[in-house]
Short mmCIF file of C-alpha atoms in Angstrom, two decimals:
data_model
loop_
_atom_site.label_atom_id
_atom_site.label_comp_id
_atom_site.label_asym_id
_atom_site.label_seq_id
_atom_site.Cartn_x
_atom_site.Cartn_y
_atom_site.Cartn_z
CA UNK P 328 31.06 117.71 -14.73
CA UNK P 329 32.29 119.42 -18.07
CA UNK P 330 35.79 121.19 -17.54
CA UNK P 331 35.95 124.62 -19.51
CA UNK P 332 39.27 124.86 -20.86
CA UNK P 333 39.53 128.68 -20.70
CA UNK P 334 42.70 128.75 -18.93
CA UNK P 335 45.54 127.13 -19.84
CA UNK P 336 46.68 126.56 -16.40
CA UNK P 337 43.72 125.66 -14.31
CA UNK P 338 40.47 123.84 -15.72
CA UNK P 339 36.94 125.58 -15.37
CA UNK P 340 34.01 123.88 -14.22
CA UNK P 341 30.47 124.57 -15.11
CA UNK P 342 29.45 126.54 -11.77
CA UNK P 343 32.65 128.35 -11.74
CA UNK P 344 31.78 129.68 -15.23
CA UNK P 345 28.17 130.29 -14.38
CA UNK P 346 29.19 132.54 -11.35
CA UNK P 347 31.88 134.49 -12.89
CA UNK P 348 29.37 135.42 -15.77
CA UNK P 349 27.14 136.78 -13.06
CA UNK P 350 30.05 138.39 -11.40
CA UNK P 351 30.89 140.03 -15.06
CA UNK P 352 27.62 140.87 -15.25
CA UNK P 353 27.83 143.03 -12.15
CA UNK P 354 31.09 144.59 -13.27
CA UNK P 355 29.06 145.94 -16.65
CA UNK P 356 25.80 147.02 -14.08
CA UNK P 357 28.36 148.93 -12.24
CA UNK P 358 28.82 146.86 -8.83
CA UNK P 359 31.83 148.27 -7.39
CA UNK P 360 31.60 145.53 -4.63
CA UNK P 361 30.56 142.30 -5.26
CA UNK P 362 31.15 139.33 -2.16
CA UNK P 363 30.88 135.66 -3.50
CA UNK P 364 30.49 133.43 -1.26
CA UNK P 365 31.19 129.74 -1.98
CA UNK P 366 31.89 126.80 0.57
CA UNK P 367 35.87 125.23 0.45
CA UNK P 368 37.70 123.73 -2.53
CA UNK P 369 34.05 124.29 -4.38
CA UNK P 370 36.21 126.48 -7.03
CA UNK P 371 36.42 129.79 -5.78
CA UNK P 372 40.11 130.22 -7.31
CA UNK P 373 38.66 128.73 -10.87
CA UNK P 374 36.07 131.36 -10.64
CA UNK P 375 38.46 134.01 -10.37
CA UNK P 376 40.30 132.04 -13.31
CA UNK P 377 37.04 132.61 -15.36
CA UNK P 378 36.34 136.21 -14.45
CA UNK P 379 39.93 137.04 -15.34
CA UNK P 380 40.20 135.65 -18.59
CA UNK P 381 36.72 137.34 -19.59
CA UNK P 382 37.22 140.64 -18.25
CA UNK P 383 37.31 143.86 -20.70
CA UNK P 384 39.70 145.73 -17.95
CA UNK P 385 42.85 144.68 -16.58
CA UNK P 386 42.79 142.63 -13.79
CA UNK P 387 45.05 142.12 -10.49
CA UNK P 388 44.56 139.49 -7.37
CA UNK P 389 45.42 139.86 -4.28
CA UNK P 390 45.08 138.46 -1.00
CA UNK P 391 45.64 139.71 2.59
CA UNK P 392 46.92 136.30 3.11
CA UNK P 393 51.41 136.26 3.35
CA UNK P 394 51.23 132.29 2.58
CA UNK P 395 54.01 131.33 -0.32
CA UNK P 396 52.02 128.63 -0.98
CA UNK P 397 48.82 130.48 -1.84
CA UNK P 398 51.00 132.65 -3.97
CA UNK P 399 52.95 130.34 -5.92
CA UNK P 400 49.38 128.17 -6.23
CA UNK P 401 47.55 131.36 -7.91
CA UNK P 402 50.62 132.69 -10.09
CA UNK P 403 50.34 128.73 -11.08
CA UNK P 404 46.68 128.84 -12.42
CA UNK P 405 46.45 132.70 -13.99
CA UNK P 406 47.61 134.13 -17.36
CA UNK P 407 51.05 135.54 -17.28
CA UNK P 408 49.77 138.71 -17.70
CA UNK P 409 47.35 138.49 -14.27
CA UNK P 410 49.66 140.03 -11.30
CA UNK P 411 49.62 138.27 -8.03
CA UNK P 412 49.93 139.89 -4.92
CA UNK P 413 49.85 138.80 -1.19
CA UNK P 414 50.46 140.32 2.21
CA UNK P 415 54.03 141.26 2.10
CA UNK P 416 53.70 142.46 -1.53
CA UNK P 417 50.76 145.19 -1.53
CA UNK P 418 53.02 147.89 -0.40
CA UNK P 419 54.43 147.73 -4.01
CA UNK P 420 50.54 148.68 -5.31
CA UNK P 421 50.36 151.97 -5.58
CA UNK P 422 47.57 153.09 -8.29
CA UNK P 423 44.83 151.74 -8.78
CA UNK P 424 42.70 152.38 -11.87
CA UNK P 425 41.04 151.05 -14.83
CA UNK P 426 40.88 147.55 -13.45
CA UNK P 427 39.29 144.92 -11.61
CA UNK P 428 40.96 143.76 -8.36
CA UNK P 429 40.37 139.87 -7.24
CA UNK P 430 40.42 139.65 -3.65
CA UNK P 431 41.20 136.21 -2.52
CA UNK P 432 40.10 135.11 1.58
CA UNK P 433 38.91 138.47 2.03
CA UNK P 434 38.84 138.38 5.86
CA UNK P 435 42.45 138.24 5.95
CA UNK P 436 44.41 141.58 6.70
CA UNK P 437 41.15 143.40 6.25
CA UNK P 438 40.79 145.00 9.91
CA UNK P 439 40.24 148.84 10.13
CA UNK P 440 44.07 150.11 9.93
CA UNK P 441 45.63 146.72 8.43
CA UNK P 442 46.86 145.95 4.66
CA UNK P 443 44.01 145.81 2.76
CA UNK P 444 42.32 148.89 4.43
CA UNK P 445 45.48 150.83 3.84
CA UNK P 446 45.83 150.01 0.02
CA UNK P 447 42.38 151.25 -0.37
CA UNK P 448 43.13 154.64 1.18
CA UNK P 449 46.22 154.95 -0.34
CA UNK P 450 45.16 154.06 -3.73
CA UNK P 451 41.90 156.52 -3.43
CA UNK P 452 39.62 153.58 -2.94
CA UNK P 453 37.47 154.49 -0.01
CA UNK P 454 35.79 157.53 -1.53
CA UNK P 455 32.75 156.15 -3.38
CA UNK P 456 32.72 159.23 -6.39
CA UNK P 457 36.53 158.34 -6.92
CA UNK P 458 36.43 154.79 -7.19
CA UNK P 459 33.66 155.24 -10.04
CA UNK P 460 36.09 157.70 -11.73
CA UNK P 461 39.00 155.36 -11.18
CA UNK P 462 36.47 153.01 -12.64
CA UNK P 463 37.95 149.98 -10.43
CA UNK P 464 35.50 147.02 -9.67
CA UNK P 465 36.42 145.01 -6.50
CA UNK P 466 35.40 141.37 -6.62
CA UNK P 467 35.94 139.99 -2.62
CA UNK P 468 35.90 136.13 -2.30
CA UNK P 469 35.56 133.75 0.59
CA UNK P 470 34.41 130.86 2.56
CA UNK P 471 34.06 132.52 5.84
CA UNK P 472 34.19 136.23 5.16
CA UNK P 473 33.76 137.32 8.97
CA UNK P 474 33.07 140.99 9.36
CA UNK P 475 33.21 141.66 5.61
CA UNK P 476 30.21 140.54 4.84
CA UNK P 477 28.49 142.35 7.75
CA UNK P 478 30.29 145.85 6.56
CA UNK P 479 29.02 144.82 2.77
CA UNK P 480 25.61 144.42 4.01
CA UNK P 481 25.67 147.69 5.25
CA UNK P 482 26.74 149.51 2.11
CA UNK P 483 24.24 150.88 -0.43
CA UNK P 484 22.88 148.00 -2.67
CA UNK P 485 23.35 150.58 -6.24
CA UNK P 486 27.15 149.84 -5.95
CA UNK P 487 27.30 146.53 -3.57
CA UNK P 488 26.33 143.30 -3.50
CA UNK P 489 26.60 139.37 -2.41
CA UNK P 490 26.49 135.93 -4.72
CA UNK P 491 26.34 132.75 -3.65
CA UNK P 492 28.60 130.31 -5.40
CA UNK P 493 26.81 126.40 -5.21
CA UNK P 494 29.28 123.67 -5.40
CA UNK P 495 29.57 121.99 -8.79
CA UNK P 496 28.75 118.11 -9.60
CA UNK P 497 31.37 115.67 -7.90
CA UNK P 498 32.41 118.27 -4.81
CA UNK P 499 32.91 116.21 -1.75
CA UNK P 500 32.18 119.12 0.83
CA UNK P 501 31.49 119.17 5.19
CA UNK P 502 28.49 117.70 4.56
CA UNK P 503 29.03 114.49 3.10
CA UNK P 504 32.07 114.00 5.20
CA UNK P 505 29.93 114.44 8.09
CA UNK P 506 26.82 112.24 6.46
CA UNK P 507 29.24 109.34 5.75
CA UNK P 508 30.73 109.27 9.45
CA UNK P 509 34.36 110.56 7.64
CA UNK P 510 34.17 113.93 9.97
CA UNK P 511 34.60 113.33 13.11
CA UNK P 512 35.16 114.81 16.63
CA UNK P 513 38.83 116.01 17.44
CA UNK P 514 40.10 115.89 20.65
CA UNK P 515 43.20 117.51 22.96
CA UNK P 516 46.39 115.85 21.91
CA UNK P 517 47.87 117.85 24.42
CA UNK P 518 45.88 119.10 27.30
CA UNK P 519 48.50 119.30 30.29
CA UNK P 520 52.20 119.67 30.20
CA UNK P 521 54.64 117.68 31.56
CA UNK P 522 54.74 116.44 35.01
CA UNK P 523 57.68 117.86 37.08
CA UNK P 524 59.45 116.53 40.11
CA UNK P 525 58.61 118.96 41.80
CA UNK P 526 55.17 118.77 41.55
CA UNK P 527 52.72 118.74 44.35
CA UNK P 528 51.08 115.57 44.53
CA UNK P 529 47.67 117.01 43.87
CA UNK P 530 48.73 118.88 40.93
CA UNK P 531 51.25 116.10 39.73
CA UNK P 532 47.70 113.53 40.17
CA UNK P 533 45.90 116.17 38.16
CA UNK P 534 48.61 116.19 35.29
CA UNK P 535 48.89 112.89 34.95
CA UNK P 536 45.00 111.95 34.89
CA UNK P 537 44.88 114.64 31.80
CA UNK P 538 47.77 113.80 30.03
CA UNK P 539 46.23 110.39 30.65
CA UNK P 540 43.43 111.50 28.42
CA UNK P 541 45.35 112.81 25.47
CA UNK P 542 47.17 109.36 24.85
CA UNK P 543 43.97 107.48 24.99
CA UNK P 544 42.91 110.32 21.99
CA UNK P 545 46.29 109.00 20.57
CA UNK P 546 45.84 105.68 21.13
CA UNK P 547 42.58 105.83 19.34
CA UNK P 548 43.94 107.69 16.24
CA UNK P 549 46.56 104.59 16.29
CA UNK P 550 43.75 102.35 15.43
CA UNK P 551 42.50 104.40 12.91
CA UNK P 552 45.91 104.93 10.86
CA UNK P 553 46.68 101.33 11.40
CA UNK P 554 43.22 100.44 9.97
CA UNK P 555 44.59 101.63 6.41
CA UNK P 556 45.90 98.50 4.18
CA UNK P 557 47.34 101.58 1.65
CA UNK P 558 50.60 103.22 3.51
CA UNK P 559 49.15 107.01 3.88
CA UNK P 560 50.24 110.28 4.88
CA UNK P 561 48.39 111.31 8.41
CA UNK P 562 48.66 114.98 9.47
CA UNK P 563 48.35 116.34 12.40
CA UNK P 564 48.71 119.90 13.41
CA UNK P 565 50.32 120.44 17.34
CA UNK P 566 51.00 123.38 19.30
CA UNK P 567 54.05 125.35 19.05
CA UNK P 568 57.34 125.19 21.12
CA UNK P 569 58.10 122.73 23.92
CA UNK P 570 53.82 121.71 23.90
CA UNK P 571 54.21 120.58 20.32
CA UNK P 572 57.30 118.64 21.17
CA UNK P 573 55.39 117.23 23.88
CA UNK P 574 52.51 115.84 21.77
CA UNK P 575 54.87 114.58 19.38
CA UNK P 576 57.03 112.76 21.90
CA UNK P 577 53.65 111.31 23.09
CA UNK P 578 52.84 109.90 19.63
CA UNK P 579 55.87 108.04 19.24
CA UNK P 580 55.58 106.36 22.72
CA UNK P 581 51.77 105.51 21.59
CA UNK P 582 52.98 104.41 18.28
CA UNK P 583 56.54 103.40 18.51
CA UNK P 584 57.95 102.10 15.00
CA UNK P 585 54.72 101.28 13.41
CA UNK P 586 54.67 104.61 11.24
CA UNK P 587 57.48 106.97 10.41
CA UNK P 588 57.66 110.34 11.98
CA UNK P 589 58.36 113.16 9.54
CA UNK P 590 58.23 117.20 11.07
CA UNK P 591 57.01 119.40 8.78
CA UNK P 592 58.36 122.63 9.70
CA UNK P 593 60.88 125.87 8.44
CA UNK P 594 62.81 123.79 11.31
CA UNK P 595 63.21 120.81 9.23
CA UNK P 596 62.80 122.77 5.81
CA UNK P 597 60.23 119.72 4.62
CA UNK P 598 57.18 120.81 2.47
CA UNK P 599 54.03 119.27 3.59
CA UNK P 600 52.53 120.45 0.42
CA UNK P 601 54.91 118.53 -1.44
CA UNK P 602 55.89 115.35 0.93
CA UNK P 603 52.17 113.87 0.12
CA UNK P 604 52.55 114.30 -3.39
CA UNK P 605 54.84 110.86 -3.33
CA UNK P 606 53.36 107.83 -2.05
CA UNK P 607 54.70 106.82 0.92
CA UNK P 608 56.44 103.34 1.48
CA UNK P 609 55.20 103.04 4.94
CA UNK P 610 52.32 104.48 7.28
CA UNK P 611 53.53 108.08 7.79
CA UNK P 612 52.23 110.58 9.92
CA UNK P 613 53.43 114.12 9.17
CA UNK P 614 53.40 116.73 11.96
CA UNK P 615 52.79 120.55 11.01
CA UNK P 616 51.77 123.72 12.97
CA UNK P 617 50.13 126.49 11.22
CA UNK P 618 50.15 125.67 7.73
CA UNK P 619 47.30 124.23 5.60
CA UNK P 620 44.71 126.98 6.31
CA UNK P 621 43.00 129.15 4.53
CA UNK P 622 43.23 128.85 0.26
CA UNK P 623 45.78 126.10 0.28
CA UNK P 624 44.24 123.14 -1.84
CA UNK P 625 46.27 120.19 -0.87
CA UNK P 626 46.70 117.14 -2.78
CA UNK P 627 44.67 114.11 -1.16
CA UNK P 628 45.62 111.07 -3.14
CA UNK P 629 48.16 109.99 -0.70
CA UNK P 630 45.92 111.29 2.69
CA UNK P 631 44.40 109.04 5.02
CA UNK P 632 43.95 111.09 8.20
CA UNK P 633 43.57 115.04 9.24
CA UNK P 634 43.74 115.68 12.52
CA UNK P 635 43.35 118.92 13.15
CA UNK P 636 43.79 120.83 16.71
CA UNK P 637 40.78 122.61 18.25
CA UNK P 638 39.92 126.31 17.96
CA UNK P 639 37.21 128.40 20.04
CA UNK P 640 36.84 130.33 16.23
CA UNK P 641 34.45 128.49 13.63
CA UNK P 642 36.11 130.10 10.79
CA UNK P 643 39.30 128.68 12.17
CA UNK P 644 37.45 125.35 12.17
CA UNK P 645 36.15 125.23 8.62
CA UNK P 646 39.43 126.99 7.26
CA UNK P 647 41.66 124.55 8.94
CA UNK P 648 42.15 120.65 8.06
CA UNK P 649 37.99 119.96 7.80
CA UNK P 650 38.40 122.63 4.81
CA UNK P 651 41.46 121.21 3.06
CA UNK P 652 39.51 117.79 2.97
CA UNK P 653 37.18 118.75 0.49
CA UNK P 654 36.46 119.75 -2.93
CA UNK P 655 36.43 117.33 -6.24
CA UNK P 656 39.28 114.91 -5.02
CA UNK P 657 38.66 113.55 -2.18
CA UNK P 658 39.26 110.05 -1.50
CA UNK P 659 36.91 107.84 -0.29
CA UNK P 660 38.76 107.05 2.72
CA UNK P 661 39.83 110.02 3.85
CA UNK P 662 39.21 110.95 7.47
CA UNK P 663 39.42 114.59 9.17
CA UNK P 664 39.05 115.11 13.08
CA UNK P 665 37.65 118.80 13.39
CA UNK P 666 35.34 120.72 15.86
CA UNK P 667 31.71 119.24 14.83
CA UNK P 668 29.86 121.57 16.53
CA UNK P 669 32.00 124.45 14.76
CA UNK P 670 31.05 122.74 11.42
CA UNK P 671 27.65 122.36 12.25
CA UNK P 672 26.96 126.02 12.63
CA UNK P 673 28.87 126.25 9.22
CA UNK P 674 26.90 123.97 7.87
CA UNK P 675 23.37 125.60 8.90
CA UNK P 676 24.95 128.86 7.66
CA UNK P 677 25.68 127.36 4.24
CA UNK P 678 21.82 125.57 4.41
CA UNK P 679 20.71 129.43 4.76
CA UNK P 680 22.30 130.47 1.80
CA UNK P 681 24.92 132.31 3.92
CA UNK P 682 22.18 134.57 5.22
CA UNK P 683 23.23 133.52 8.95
CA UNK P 684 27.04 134.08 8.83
CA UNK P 685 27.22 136.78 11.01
CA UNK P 686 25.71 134.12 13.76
CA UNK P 687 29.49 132.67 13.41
CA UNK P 688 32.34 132.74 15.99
CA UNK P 689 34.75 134.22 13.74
CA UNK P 690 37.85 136.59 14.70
CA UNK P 691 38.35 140.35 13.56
CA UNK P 692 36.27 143.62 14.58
CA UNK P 693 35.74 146.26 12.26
CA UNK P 694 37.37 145.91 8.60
CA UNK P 695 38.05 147.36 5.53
CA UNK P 696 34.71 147.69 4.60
CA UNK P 697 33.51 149.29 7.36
CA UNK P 698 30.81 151.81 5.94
CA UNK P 699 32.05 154.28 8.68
CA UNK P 700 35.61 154.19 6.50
CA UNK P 701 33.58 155.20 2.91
CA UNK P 702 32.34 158.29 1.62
CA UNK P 703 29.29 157.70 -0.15
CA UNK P 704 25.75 159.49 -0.89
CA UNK P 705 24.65 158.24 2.66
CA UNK P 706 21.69 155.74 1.20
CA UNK P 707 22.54 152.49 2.99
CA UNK P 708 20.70 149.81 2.12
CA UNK P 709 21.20 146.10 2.84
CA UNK P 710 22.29 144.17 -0.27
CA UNK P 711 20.55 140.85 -0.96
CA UNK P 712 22.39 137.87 -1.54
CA UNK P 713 21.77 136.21 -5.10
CA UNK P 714 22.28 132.75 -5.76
CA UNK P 715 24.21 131.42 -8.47
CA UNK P 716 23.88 127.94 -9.87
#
């Protein structure tokens, strides 16, 4: 696919640039909101890239999210002259005006009372006539957008409105992992604690025939990272505290010294982000909690195995390790463990055009855009989602 050189940080693709013409578009029809939904890694950030650099007005992104990483990723791939805001920084925003604001994973911080709904109060945002005076254009962007895009629909369609982002040429995406058997079903690495002393024999039994089950799911990802000629970085996400201790103490009886062992934690002070940016000399499987989520675009070169740990939440799901697997670099034999069923329902969602989100198990209530929290002319009208090649 052609690459648009129209940043100098951060290449443009085709579809990115086709999008963010139709979201520049809006900004000249007078859209105040416009949603664009796009599946992971498909290019959401070079979008944003493209819409910045063409834009007449100033503009500023932002993001609920308080990941450095996403931070330090988007100050890496704007102009100098783009400010970059995330969670902890948005207190320091306080006018608004004259400018179009970049909203990166939307759904974060956006509940009725949090961050992002507090920035728009403050900064005069929620009143419909003063935003148009202020003459600020919100552009909201996201994979799983939750209850945003319910609230959105809700809002009058002169001033609102939804794209659809499609995925360029050469995007690996959920899809084709699942189509090519490279997505498959994770399971509980953990399930039961420890067995105690103590223990009453029926409950000690019990214990032990679960944890029995979570090393036969380790045993089974053993063959799988052993199966890779290429040393490889394998991640795995645990549970916090003395369960994730647990699951890792479990691995290295399953595995003993066929792979190294690296935690990647504030504990340990190693970057997962940039640990798999070397090639490893060895089979290496790299233990993390709660990072590589939502926005982070993680370098796969070096990957051979995501494992991720199972949510109830399909947004979780598809934001989690199944999400950080795609885009235009994946490798051919890189395999990610996620919910299926969770990226199924994604996956019909996305075959809708997005239409079906709301059907989603997602997290958050009310949000931001909540038309209860606006003060508008009182003509709501659902907005229809457009397309964009």
């Amino acid at each position: 696919m052609k690459k648009l050189n129209l940043s100098k940080k951060s290449p443009v693709y085709e579809n990115q640039r086709e999008c963010a013409l139709e979201v520049l578009d809006g900004i000249q029809k007078g859209f105040l909101f416009q949603l664009v939904l796009a599946q992971t890694q498909s290019g959401k950030t070079g979008m944003m890239v493209t819409v910045a650099e063409g834009c007449k007005k100033d503009v500023v992104v932002m993001s609920g999210l308080s990941n450095v990483d996403w931070k330090k990723q988007t100050i890496g791939r704007f102009s100098e002259k783009v400010p970059v805001y995330h969670r902890n920084d948005l207190k320091n925003v306080k006018k608004l005006e004259n400018c179009v604001v970049l909203i990166d994973e939307v759904q974060y911080a956006s509940g009725a009372g949090m961050t992002l709904d507090g920035l728009l109060g403050s900064c005069g945002c929620k009143d419909i006539e003063n935003l148009r005076q202020l003459n600020v254009h919100f552009v909201l962007v996201s994979a799983t957008p939750n209850k945003v895009y319910d609230d959105l629909c809700e809002l009058s369609s002169e001033w609102s409105r939804c794209l659809v982002m499609q995925p360029g040429n050469g995007y690996t995406g959920l899809q084709e992992l699942l189509d090519r058997g490279r997505l498959r079903e994770a399971k509980d690495l953990w399930v039961a604690g420890a067995v105690g002393e103590d223990e009453l024999p029926g409950v000690k039994r019990f214990n032990e025939k679960m944890i029995s089950k979570s090393l036969e799911a380790i045993e089974e990802l053993k063959d799988v990272v052993l199966g890779f000629e290429i040393p490889k970085y394998h991640i795995v996400r645990t549970q916090y505290a003395a369960a994730g201790e647990e699951v890792r103490e479990r691995f290295r009886r399953v595995f003993l010294d066929s792979v190294d062992f690296v935690v990647c934690d504030s504990s340990t002070g190693v970057d997962v982000m940039e640990r798999v940016k070397v090639k490893p000399a060895r089979q290496c499987v790299l233990f993390i909690k709660e990072q590589l989520r939502c926005a982070a675009t993680l370098v796969k070169e070096h990957i051979g195995v995501l494992y991720d740990r199972v949510s109830k939440l399909d947004n979780v799901m598809v934001q989690g390790l199944a999400g950080r697997s795609t885009g235009y670099d994946v490798p051919e034999c890189l395999v990610v463990f996620s919910d299926v069923k969770s990226i199924q329902r994604y996956l019909a969602v996305v075959q809708e055009g997005f239409e079906t989100i709301s059907d989603l198990k997602c997290s958050g209530g009310v949000t931001m855009m909540n038309r209860e929290g606006f003060v508008d002319d009182g003509s709501a009208v659902v907005s229809e989602i457009f397309e964009v090649a």
